[in-house]
Amino acid sequence: MSTLTYKCPSCGAPLTFEGARQEMTCGSCDNSFSLETVREVARIEQEDAGFERMEWDMHDENLTAEEAARTRAYSCSSCGSELVTDETTVATNCAFCGSPSILPAQFTLDTRPETIVPFTIPKAQAEKMFADYFKGKRLLPNLFQRDNRIDEIRQLYVPYWLFDCQADANITYNATQVRTSRSGQYEMTRTRHFLVHRAGTLAFRKLPVDASSKLHNDITESIEPFDQEQAIGFSPETLSGALANRADVPAEECVQRANDRVKRSTEDAFRNTVQGYTSVSPRNTSIRIDNGVTTPTLLPIWLITTKKGDKTYTFAINGQTGELTCDIPYSKPKFFKYLFGLTALIGGGGYLLLLALAFMGVIS
């Protein structure tokens, strides 16, 4: 099978999709083309192209049946080299000529995305955000205070399932109102108990749940939200220049995480309507989800890795909003050092204040 590589009609160099302008751009001659123009040129070239095949049927004894089932081989449409990818890769770069290679055949009927949110954060800005992250953070381990280099940066479209549903909820709360008053030498406290009931319906639209097993859920959820209003219809051209995987976690396996998020959001929304009480605690909660549907989509994430010693640390940046998260821990020795210093500073300041008050005769 062959990959798709979109070439510049002017100079023949590979084209990449620029999300901000929603055009295909050439890094060689700096020309830009609409998606419709690139599609038409590709169609004409495909009709005019000749057909030649020179293949050898070789058996790789080192490749196990399990590995063979999880890998796919493609021919680069630019240089003809063989690309070997896993079964979920749908966009990559040729390891030999560097051309963007799109593998639309990797999508299944269920996982082909309906929409895609384009990148609006360019690579240079993502690299600057990585560099700026370390500035002023005194509690970072010492090895992160100098020489923070990017080991690898990937422009990755991550598959998500978008959940739409309607949540009907009935929630009952135990609530109290506490009033304190004083009469002479006595302080009286009066506690009133209430049973508060709330019922209503919330509509959830485009609730994202990560559909890739290759990326930890804590990373993907911590860089939300994505503005789905800026999504465009998916087409293979929109993947040019980026990496992308198709969903390998079925929507059915993501339902529980979607339910948890719907439940938390519904409980928070209803709780915010119960005001004017000293204490409030849920007594009974009942939530029913109706009209639930899922839609596959691709969302933009910059993945940056940096190596320190024998460990690799990951930075993830929302390719649309710039929200950033990472897995770098803080330094416990530095934390306790600063905590001790702050305690000593406060204690010393208090001691000096007492001396000053004693000197002025305020205290003896």
XYZ file of C-alpha atoms in Angstrom:
364
model
C 0.000 0.000 0.000
C 1.139 3.540 -0.729
C 1.036 6.609 1.457
C -0.357 9.999 0.505
C 2.081 12.892 0.210
C 0.823 16.222 -1.086
C 3.438 18.040 -3.181
C 3.733 21.686 -4.075
C 2.387 22.327 -7.621
C 5.139 24.946 -8.068
C 8.333 23.259 -6.899
C 7.372 19.706 -5.964
C 8.392 19.962 -2.290
C 6.094 18.418 0.357
C 3.162 20.514 1.549
C 2.030 20.837 5.156
C -1.339 21.891 6.507
C -1.331 25.208 8.392
C -4.269 25.235 10.784
C -4.340 28.974 11.414
C -4.932 29.779 7.720
C -6.420 26.383 6.803
C -4.189 26.211 3.738
C -1.470 23.896 2.455
C 1.893 25.661 2.606
C 5.244 24.900 0.993
C 8.322 25.337 3.172
C 10.555 25.482 0.105
C 9.026 28.160 -2.148
C 6.667 29.659 0.486
C 3.577 29.330 -1.716
C 0.152 28.542 -0.241
C -2.740 26.641 -1.780
C -6.324 25.924 -0.802
C -7.350 22.366 -0.015
C -9.506 22.256 -3.147
C -6.554 23.230 -5.351
C -4.277 20.585 -3.836
C -6.947 17.902 -4.231
C -7.456 18.764 -7.903
C -3.710 18.757 -8.649
C -3.321 15.405 -6.861
C -6.220 13.955 -8.856
C -4.700 15.052 -12.167
C -1.248 13.707 -11.257
C -2.740 10.395 -10.189
C -4.537 10.036 -13.507
C -1.362 10.852 -15.437
C 1.023 8.754 -13.357
C 2.398 5.559 -14.791
C 2.481 2.288 -12.951
C 5.628 0.392 -12.113
C 6.249 -2.248 -9.510
C 9.441 -4.142 -8.660
C 8.965 -6.221 -5.533
C 10.591 -9.256 -3.936
C 8.608 -11.618 -1.786
C 10.969 -12.020 1.155
C 10.154 -13.805 4.395
C 11.376 -12.149 7.582
C 12.066 -14.966 10.015
C 12.699 -12.506 12.858
C 9.185 -11.070 12.711
C 6.792 -12.938 14.983
C 3.152 -13.521 14.088
C 2.099 -11.178 16.905
C 4.401 -8.388 15.690
C 3.256 -8.878 12.106
C -0.371 -8.522 13.189
C 0.411 -5.173 14.836
C 2.510 -3.635 12.033
C 1.764 -2.314 8.574
C 4.127 -1.710 5.650
C 3.650 1.147 3.188
C 5.545 2.572 0.248
C 6.469 6.261 0.509
C 4.892 8.069 -2.429
C 7.845 10.494 -2.587
C 10.930 8.271 -2.532
C 9.501 4.752 -2.688
C 11.048 3.633 0.603
C 9.149 1.169 2.763
C 7.547 2.579 5.901
C 6.711 0.234 8.763
C 4.213 1.569 11.308
C 1.959 0.167 13.986
C -1.672 -0.486 13.223
C -2.940 2.807 14.669
C -0.635 5.282 12.872
C -2.491 7.374 10.285
C 0.021 10.192 9.696
C 3.801 10.160 9.982
C 6.979 11.329 8.233
C 9.137 9.200 5.965
C 12.295 8.205 7.851
C 14.340 8.438 4.624
C 13.199 11.572 2.776
C 11.264 13.295 5.575
C 8.133 13.782 3.476
C 4.778 13.921 5.306
C 3.066 10.579 4.762
C -0.642 10.033 5.339
C -2.110 6.549 5.725
C -5.877 6.993 5.407
C -6.410 3.253 4.962
C -5.522 2.801 8.642
C -8.844 4.337 9.664
C -11.673 1.918 10.269
C -15.273 2.757 9.482
C -15.910 3.594 13.142
C -12.699 5.507 13.885
C -12.474 7.807 10.866
C -12.841 11.256 12.490
C -15.685 13.529 11.510
C -13.886 16.694 12.628
C -10.397 17.944 13.458
C -9.286 20.932 15.538
C -6.293 22.524 13.721
C -3.059 23.620 15.399
C -2.874 27.352 16.082
C 0.270 27.183 18.282
C 3.311 27.005 15.938
C 6.366 24.905 16.726
C 8.532 27.920 17.649
C 5.973 29.060 20.224
C 5.734 25.567 21.723
C 9.534 25.447 22.076
C 9.534 28.861 23.765
C 6.825 27.740 26.202
C 9.026 24.767 27.101
C 11.999 27.051 27.753
C 9.944 29.571 29.741
C 8.464 26.872 31.977
C 11.698 26.520 33.956
C 12.098 30.229 34.700
C 11.424 31.289 38.292
C 10.536 27.796 39.555
C 12.803 27.464 42.573
C 11.431 24.119 43.727
C 12.454 22.255 40.579
C 15.256 19.686 41.055
C 18.748 21.054 40.413
C 19.201 19.102 37.182
C 16.345 21.168 35.652
C 17.927 24.500 36.534
C 20.322 24.352 33.601
C 20.707 22.891 30.139
C 17.059 22.039 29.473
C 17.135 20.734 25.933
C 14.346 19.250 23.901
C 15.060 15.631 23.101
C 12.055 15.281 20.787
C 9.082 17.436 19.835
C 6.083 15.941 18.069
C 3.132 17.666 16.453
C 0.511 15.061 17.230
C -3.196 14.751 16.497
C -4.671 12.633 19.285
C -7.906 10.683 18.760
C -10.810 11.490 21.061
C -14.415 10.461 21.392
C -16.843 13.351 21.774
C -19.834 12.456 23.931
C -23.202 14.192 23.588
C -25.964 13.408 26.052
C -28.741 14.708 28.253
C -28.430 14.207 32.028
C -31.634 14.132 34.088
C -30.850 14.404 37.784
C -32.643 14.234 41.141
C -30.487 15.130 44.124
C -31.531 15.509 47.770
C -29.347 17.274 50.340
C -29.202 17.436 54.119
C -28.704 21.083 55.028
C -28.437 23.069 58.258
C -28.680 26.687 59.307
C -26.825 27.590 62.496
C -27.533 30.816 64.381
C -25.663 31.925 67.524
C -26.908 34.582 69.930
C -25.931 35.791 73.403
C -28.214 36.544 76.346
C -26.377 37.786 79.403
C -23.811 35.208 80.370
C -25.259 32.594 78.046
C -24.454 31.884 74.410
C -27.214 30.054 72.597
C -26.820 28.122 69.373
C -29.875 27.236 67.300
C -29.563 24.652 64.528
C -32.324 24.168 61.989
C -32.318 21.107 59.708
C -33.621 21.105 56.143
C -34.233 18.562 53.412
C -33.385 20.265 50.104
C -34.421 18.721 46.782
C -33.171 19.649 43.315
C -34.260 18.204 39.976
C -33.410 19.263 36.447
C -31.754 18.487 33.136
C -28.300 19.360 31.814
C -27.241 19.012 28.175
C -23.650 17.954 27.495
C -22.175 18.645 24.074
C -18.813 17.478 22.735
C -17.482 16.133 26.037
C -13.965 14.881 25.104
C -12.540 11.542 26.232
C -9.075 10.427 25.076
C -9.377 7.432 22.738
C -5.664 6.531 22.584
C -4.029 3.949 24.837
C -0.604 5.449 24.081
C -1.184 8.667 26.042
C -2.017 8.790 29.742
C -5.472 10.143 30.549
C -4.093 12.486 33.222
C -2.026 14.260 30.562
C -4.813 14.692 28.023
C -7.412 15.830 30.561
C -5.092 18.354 32.216
C -4.641 20.413 29.016
C -8.360 20.751 28.262
C -10.507 22.451 27.161
C -10.431 22.530 23.378
C -12.682 24.975 21.535
C -14.803 22.657 19.425
C -16.413 25.624 17.704
C -13.140 26.007 15.783
C -13.224 22.420 14.494
C -13.310 21.825 10.754
C -14.412 18.824 8.710
C -11.799 16.102 8.526
C -9.971 15.322 5.297
C -6.633 13.526 4.791
C -4.973 16.786 3.702
C -5.403 18.274 7.190
C -2.936 15.704 8.594
C -0.085 16.693 6.281
C 3.017 17.683 8.265
C 1.800 16.230 11.571
C 1.706 12.859 13.280
C -1.597 11.179 14.044
C -3.050 7.965 15.412
C -6.498 6.534 15.091
C -8.575 5.546 18.113
C -7.513 2.230 19.608
C -9.782 2.414 22.668
C -13.390 1.706 21.637
C -16.081 4.195 22.587
C -17.716 1.500 24.720
C -14.603 1.350 26.925
C -14.625 5.147 27.339
C -18.247 5.306 28.491
C -17.382 4.930 32.185
C -14.977 7.881 32.083
C -17.585 9.952 30.257
C -20.173 8.962 32.861
C -17.822 9.969 35.689
C -17.282 13.396 34.149
C -20.998 13.900 33.536
C -21.738 12.866 37.130
C -19.124 15.223 38.633
C -20.233 18.155 36.488
C -23.913 17.560 37.256
C -23.284 17.276 40.989
C -21.225 20.498 40.978
C -23.858 22.390 38.973
C -26.696 21.292 41.273
C -24.666 21.941 44.430
C -24.090 25.529 43.337
C -27.859 26.109 43.423
C -28.069 25.277 47.152
C -27.125 28.519 48.886
C -27.779 30.162 52.232
C -27.015 27.182 54.464
C -24.281 26.632 57.021
C -23.659 23.061 55.868
C -24.850 20.986 52.919
C -24.246 17.292 52.250
C -25.740 15.024 49.570
C -28.339 12.575 50.848
C -29.452 10.848 47.647
C -28.157 11.278 44.085
C -29.838 9.865 40.992
C -28.616 10.710 37.483
C -29.993 9.273 34.252
C -28.300 9.726 30.878
C -30.468 9.848 27.746
C -29.802 10.323 24.027
C -26.103 9.495 24.340
C -24.085 9.526 21.108
C -20.348 9.543 20.313
C -18.360 11.180 17.527
C -14.689 10.528 16.642
C -12.420 13.566 16.346
C -8.721 14.527 16.327
C -7.363 17.165 18.732
C -3.954 18.934 18.524
C -1.224 18.312 21.111
C 2.478 19.183 21.107
C 4.417 16.432 22.897
C 7.894 17.396 24.094
C 10.291 15.000 25.813
C 13.505 15.832 27.633
C 15.989 13.375 29.134
C 17.667 13.791 32.492
C 19.966 10.936 33.391
C 18.125 7.674 32.779
C 14.649 9.248 32.972
C 12.492 10.797 30.249
C 10.056 13.601 31.154
C 7.060 14.588 29.042
C 5.565 18.013 28.382
C 2.170 18.246 26.711
C 0.894 21.506 25.222
C -2.613 22.107 23.927
C -1.938 22.919 20.275
C -4.932 25.253 20.155
C -4.915 27.144 23.491
C -1.340 26.698 24.784
C -2.376 25.045 28.074
C 0.670 23.137 29.380
C 1.245 20.186 31.687
C 4.283 18.084 32.585
C 5.366 15.209 34.820
C 8.373 16.915 36.455
C 8.255 16.502 40.264
C 9.248 19.221 42.721
C 12.351 18.808 44.882
C 11.407 17.740 48.414
C 14.769 18.858 49.922
C 14.274 22.313 48.379
C 10.691 22.454 49.629
C 11.694 21.754 53.233
C 14.641 24.139 52.918
C 12.387 26.999 51.848
C 9.784 26.023 54.449
C 12.435 26.093 57.184
C 13.772 29.420 55.939
C 10.288 30.951 55.855
C 9.563 29.679 59.374
C 12.855 31.079 60.637
C 12.149 34.435 58.971
C 8.698 34.685 60.527
C 10.022 33.598 63.937
C 12.885 36.091 63.778
C 10.533 38.885 62.764
C 8.231 38.071 65.686
C 11.166 38.096 68.115
C 12.337 41.506 66.881
C 8.809 42.853 67.230
C 8.658 41.703 70.858
C 11.996 43.384 71.562
C 10.748 46.622 70.009
C 7.539 46.558 72.051
C 9.521 45.873 75.226
C 11.892 48.746 74.462
C 8.924 51.123 74.039
C 7.452 49.908 77.320
C 4.380 48.444 75.718
C 5.145 45.060 77.268
C 7.375 44.151 80.194
